[in-house]
mmCIF file of C-alpha atoms in Angstrom:
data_model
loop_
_atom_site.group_PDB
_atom_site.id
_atom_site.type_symbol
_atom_site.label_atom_id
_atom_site.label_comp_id
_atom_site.label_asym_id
_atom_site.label_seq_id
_atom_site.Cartn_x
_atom_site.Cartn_y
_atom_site.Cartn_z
ATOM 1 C CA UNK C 1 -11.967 -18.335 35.650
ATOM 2 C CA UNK C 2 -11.985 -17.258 31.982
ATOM 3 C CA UNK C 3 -10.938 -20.031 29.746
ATOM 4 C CA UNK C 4 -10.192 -17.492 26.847
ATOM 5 C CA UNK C 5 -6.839 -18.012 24.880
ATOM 6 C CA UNK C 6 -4.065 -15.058 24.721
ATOM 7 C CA UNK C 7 -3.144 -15.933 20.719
ATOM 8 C CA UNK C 8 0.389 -14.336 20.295
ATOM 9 C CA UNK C 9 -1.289 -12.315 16.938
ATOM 10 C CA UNK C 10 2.404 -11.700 15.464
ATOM 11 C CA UNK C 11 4.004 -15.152 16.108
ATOM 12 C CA UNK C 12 0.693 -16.950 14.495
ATOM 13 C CA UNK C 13 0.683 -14.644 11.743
ATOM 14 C CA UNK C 14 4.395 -15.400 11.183
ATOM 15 C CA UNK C 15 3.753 -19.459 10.988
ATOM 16 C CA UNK C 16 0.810 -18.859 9.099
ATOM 17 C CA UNK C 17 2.923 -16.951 6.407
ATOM 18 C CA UNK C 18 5.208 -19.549 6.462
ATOM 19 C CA UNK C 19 3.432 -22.115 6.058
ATOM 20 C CA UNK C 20 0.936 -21.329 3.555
ATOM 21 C CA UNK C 21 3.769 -19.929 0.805
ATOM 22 C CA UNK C 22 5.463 -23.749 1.697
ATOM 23 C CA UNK C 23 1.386 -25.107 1.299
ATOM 24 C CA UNK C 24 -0.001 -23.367 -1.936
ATOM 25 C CA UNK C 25 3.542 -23.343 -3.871
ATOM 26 C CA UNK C 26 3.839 -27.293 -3.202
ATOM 27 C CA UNK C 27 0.254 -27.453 -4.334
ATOM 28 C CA UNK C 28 1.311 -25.794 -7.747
ATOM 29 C CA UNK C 29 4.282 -27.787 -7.983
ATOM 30 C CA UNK C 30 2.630 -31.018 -7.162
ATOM 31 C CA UNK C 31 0.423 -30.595 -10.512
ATOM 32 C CA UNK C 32 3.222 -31.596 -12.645
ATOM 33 C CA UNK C 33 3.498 -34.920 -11.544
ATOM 34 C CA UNK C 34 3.216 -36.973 -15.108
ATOM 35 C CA UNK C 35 3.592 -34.084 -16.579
ATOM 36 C CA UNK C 36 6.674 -33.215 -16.495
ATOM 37 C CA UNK C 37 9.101 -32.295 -19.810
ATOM 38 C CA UNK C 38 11.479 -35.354 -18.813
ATOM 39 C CA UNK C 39 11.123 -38.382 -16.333
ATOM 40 C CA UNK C 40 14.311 -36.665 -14.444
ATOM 41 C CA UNK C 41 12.315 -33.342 -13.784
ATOM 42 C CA UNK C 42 8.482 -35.361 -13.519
ATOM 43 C CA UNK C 43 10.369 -36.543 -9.994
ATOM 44 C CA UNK C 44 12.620 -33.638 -9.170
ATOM 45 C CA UNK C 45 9.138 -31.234 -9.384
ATOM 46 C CA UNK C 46 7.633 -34.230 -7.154
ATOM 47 C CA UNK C 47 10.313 -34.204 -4.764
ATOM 48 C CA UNK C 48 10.043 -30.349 -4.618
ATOM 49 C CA UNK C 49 6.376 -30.384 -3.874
ATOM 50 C CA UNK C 50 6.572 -33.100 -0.727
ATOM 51 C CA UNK C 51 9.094 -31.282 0.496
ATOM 52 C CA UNK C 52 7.477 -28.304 0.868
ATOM 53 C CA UNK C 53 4.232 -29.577 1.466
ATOM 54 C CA UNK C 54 6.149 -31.286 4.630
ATOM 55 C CA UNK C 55 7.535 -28.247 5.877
ATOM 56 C CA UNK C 56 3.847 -26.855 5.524
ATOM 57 C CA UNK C 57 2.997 -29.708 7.895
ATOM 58 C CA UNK C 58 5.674 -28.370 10.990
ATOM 59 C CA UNK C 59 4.629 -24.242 10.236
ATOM 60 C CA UNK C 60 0.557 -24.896 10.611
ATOM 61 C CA UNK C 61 1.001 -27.389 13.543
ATOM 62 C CA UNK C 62 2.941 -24.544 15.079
ATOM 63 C CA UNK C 63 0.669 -22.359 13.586
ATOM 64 C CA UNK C 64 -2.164 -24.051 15.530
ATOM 65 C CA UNK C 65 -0.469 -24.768 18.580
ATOM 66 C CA UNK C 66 0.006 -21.086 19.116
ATOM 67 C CA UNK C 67 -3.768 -19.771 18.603
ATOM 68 C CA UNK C 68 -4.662 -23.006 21.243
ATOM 69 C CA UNK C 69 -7.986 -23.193 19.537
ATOM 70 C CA UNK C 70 -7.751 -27.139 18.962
ATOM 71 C CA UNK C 71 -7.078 -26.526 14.857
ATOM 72 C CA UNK C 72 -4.500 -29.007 13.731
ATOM 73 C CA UNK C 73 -2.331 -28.644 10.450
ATOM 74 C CA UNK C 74 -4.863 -30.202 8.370
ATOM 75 C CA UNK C 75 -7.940 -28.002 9.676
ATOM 76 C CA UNK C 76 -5.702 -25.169 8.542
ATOM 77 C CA UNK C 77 -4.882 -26.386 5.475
ATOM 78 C CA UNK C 78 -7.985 -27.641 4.168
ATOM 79 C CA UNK C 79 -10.697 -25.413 5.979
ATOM 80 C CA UNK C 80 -10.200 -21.856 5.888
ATOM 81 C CA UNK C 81 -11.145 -19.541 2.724
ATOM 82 C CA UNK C 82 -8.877 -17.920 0.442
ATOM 83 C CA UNK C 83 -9.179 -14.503 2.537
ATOM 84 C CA UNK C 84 -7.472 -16.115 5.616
ATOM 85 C CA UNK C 85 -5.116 -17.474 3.638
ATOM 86 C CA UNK C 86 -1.478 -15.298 4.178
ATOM 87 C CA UNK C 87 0.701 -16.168 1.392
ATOM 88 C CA UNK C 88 2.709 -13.657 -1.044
ATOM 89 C CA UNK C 89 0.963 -13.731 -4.528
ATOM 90 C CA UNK C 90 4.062 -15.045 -6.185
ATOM 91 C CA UNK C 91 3.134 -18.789 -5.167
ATOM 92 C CA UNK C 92 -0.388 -18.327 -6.607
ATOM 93 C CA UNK C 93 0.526 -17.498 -9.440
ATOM 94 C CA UNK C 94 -0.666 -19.904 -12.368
ATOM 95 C CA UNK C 95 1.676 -22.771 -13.314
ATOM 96 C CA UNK C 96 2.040 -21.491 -16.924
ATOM 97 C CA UNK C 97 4.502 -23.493 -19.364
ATOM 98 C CA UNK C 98 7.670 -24.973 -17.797
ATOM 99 C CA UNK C 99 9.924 -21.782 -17.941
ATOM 100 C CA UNK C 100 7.464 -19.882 -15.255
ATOM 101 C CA UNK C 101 7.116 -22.719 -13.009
ATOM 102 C CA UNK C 102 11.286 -22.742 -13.030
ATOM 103 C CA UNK C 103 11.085 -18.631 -12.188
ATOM 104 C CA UNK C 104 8.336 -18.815 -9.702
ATOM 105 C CA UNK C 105 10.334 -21.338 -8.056
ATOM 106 C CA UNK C 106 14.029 -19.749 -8.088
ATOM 107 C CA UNK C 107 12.061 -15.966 -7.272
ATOM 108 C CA UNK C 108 10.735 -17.934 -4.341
ATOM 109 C CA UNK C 109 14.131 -20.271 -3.288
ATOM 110 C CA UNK C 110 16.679 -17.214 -3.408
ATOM 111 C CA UNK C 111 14.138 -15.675 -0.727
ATOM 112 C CA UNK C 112 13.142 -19.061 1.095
ATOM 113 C CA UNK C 113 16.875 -19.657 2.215
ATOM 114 C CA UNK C 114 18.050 -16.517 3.250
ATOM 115 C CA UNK C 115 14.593 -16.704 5.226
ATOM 116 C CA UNK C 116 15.056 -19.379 7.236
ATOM 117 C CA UNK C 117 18.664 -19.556 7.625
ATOM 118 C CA UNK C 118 17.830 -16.130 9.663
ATOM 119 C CA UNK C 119 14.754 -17.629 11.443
ATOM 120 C CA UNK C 120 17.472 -20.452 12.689
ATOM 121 C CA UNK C 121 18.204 -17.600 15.521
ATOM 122 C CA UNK C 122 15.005 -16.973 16.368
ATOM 123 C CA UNK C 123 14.523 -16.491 19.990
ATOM 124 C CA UNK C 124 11.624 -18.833 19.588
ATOM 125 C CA UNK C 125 12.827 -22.216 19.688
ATOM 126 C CA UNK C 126 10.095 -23.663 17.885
ATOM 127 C CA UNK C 127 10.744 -21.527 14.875
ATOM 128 C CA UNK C 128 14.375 -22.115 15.277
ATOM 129 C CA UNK C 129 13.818 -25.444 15.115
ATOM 130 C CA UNK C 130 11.389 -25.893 12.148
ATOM 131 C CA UNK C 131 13.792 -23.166 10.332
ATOM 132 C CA UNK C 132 16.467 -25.787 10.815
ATOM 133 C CA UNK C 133 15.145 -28.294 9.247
ATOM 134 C CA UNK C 134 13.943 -26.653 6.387
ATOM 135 C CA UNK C 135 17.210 -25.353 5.240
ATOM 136 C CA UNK C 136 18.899 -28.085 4.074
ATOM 137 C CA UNK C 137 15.489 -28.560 1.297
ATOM 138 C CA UNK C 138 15.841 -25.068 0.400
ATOM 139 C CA UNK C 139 19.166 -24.934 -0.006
ATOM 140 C CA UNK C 140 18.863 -27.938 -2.318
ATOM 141 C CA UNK C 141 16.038 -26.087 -4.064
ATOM 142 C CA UNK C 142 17.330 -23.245 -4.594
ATOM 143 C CA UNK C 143 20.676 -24.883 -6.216
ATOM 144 C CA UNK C 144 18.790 -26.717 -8.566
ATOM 145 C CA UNK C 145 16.151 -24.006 -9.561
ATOM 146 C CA UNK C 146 19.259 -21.236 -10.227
ATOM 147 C CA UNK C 147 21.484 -24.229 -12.177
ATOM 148 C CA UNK C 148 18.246 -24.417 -14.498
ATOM 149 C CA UNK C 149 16.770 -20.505 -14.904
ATOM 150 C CA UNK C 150 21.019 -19.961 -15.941
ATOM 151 C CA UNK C 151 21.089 -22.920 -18.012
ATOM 152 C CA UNK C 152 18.131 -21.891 -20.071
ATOM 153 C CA UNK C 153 18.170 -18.489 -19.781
ATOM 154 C CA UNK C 154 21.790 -18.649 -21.623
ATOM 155 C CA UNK C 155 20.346 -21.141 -23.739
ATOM 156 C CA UNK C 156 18.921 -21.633 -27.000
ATOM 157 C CA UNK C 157 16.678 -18.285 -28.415
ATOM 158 C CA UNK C 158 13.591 -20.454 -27.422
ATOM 159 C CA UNK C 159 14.484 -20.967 -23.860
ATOM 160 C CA UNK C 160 15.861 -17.599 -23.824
ATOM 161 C CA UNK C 161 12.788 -16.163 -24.766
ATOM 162 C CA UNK C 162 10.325 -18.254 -22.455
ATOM 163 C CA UNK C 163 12.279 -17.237 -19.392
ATOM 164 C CA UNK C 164 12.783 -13.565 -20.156
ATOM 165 C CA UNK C 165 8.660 -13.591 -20.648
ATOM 166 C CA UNK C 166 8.705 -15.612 -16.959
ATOM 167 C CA UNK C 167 10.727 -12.882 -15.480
ATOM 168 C CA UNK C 168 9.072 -10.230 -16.970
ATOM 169 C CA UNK C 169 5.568 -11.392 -15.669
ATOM 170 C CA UNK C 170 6.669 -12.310 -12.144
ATOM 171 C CA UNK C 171 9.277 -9.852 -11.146
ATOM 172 C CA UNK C 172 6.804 -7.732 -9.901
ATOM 173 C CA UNK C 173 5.575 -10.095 -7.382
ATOM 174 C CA UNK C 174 8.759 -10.958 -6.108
ATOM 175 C CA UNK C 175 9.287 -7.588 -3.975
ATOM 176 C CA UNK C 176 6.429 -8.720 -1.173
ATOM 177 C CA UNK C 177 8.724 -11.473 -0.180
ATOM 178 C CA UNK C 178 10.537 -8.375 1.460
ATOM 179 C CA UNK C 179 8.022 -5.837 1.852
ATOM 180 C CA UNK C 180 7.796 -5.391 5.753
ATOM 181 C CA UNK C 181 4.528 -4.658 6.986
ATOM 182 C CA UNK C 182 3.652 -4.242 10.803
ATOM 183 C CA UNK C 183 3.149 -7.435 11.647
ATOM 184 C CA UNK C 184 6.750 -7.640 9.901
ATOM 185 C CA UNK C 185 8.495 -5.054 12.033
ATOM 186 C CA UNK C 186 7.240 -6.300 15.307
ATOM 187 C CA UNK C 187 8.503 -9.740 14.981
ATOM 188 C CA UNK C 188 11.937 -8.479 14.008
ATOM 189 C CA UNK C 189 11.763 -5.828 17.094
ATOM 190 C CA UNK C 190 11.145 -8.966 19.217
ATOM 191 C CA UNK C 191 13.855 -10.868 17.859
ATOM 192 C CA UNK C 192 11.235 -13.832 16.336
ATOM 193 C CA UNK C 193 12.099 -12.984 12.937
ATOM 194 C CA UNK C 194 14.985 -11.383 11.177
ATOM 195 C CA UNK C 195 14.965 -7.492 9.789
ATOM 196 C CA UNK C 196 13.494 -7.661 6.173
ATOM 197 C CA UNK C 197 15.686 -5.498 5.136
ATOM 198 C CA UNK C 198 18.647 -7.555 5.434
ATOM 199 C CA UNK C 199 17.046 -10.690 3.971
ATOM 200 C CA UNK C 200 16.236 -8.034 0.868
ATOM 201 C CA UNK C 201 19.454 -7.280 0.603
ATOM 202 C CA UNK C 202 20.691 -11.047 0.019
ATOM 203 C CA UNK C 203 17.540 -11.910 -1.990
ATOM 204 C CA UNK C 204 18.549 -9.306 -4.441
ATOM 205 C CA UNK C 205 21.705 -9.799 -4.912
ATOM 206 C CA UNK C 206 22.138 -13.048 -5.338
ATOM 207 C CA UNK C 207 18.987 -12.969 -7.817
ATOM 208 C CA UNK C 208 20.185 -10.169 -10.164
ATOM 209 C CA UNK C 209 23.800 -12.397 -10.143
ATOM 210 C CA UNK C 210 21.980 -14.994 -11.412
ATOM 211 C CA UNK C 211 19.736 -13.128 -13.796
ATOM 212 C CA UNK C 212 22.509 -11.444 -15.271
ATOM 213 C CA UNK C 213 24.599 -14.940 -15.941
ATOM 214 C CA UNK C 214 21.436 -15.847 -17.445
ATOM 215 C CA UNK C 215 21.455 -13.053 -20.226
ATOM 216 C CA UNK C 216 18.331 -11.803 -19.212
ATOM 217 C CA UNK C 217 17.102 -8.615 -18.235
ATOM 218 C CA UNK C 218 15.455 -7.556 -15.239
ATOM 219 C CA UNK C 219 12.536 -5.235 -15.497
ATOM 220 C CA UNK C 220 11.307 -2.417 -14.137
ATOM 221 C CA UNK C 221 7.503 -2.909 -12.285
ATOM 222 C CA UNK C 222 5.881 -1.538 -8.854
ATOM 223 C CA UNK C 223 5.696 -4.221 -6.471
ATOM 224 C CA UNK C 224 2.446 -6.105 -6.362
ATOM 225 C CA UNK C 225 1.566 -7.339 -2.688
ATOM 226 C CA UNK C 226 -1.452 -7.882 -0.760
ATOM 227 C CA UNK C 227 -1.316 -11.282 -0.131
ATOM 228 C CA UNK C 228 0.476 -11.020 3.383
ATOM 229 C CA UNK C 229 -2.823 -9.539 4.331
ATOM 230 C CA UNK C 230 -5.332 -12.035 2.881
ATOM 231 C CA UNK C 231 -5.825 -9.967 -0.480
ATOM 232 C CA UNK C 232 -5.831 -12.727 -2.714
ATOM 233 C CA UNK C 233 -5.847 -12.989 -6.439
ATOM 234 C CA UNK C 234 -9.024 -14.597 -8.239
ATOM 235 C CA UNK C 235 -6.684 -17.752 -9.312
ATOM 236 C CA UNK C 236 -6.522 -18.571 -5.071
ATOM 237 C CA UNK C 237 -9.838 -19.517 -4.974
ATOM 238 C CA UNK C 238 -9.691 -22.125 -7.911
ATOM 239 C CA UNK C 239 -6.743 -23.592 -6.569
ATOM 240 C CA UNK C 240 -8.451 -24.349 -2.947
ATOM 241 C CA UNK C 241 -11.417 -25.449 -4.538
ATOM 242 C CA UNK C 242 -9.253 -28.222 -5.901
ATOM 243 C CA UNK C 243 -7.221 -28.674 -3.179
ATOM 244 C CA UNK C 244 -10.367 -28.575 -0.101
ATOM 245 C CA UNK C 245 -12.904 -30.020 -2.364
ATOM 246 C CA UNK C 246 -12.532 -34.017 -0.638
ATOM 247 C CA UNK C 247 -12.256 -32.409 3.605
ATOM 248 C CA UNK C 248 -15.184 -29.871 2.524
ATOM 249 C CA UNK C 249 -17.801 -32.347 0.853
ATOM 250 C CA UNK C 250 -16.264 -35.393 3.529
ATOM 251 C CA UNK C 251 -15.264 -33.614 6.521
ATOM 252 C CA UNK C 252 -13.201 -35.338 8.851
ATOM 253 C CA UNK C 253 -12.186 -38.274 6.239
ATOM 254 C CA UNK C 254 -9.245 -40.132 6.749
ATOM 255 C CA UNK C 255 -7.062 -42.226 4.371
#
């Protein structure tokens, strides 16, 4: 009798996706702990990162579960390359000064709750389940993150400034967050996943509400995407180096 596993290619890609935005954007985040412009952000950008880096923990365990190869959550995390990785580029993008941290984060939250207040009626429990309780973080995320892009986007001219030069250099990653691809439309024809087209819909309008209360301007770019198909940018690779570097050079170590 054949022992090999049936991997459900679109459901595993659809954790995977999850999981590693949630993964490499909490990694980013988590590097400005004691950091931080003010003690008050240091542990709201802390809080952020666990968060996510928790609901990284449910997606991969699901993610592994599904493929029934035996890799857990951390195997999946910490020892695949930068090609099998399936995050959008927006979460890899670099850090930069505290005004492109803020938009990486809101471009990311006014996508992240639409997402997985959809993915709570998934006809895949599992999903469902993880979705719902994730949303209550990104909803809190997301308020915070819009509050602060408004706030200093109607601020002084320096703020004003630093997050108009934020927008303008990660708008044009945003768009992948909605881009279908095939994997995309098959999961939405089998009612795992919602239609990306409505979650577009939501993402942009709420964004370009915000960005216009903020004074600032959106621009016009082509969409940059790739990354939903393991065509990372060169940055990807630095920031698994630092995050693998202990489970690569001590595999299997435990705290």
């Amino acid at each position: 009798m054949s022992t090999d596993v049936q991997t459900d290619t679109a459901l595993f890609e659809l954790a995977l996706r999850m999981g590693d935005n949630t993964l490499i954007l909490g990694q980013q985040v988590s590097a400005w702990c004691g950091h931080a412009p003010i003690l008050e952000e240091d542990i709201a950008l802390a809080n952020t990162a666990l968060d996510l880096i928790g609901q990284t923990k449910l997606w991969l365990a699901l993610a592994g579960e599904i493929e029934g190869k035996g890799r857990s959550a951390d195997d999946l995390a910490f020892l695949r390359d930068a090609r099998a990785f399936r995050n959008v580029l927006l979460v890899e993008q670099p850090n930069g000064d505290f005004g492109q941290t803020l938009m990486r984060q809101y471009l990311f939250d006014a996508w992240h709750l639409p997402m997985l207040t959809a993915l709570k009626n998934s006809i895949e429990t599992r999903v469902a389940d993880i979705a719902e309780k994730s949303a209550k973080e990104a909803a809190y995320h997301l308020e915070r993150s819009e509050d602060l892009i408004i706030r200093l986007g109607d601020g002084s001219d320096e703020s004003h400034t630093r997050m108009q030069n934020a927008l303008d250099a990660l708008w044009p990653f945003a768009g992948e967050l909605t881009q279908p691809d095939a994997i995309d439309d098959e999961l939405a024809q089998r009612g795992l996943a919602p239609d990306l087209a409505d979650i577009k819909t939501r993402h942009e309008e709420r964004m370009r509400a915000a960005l216009k209360e903020a004074t600032l301007q959106v621009p016009e770019a082509a969409i940059r995407k790739g990354g939903k198909q393991g065509m990372h940018s060169e940055g990807l690779g630095y920031l698994l180096s630092d995050m693998q570097w202990l489970q690569r050079a001590y595999p299997g170590a435990e705290w």
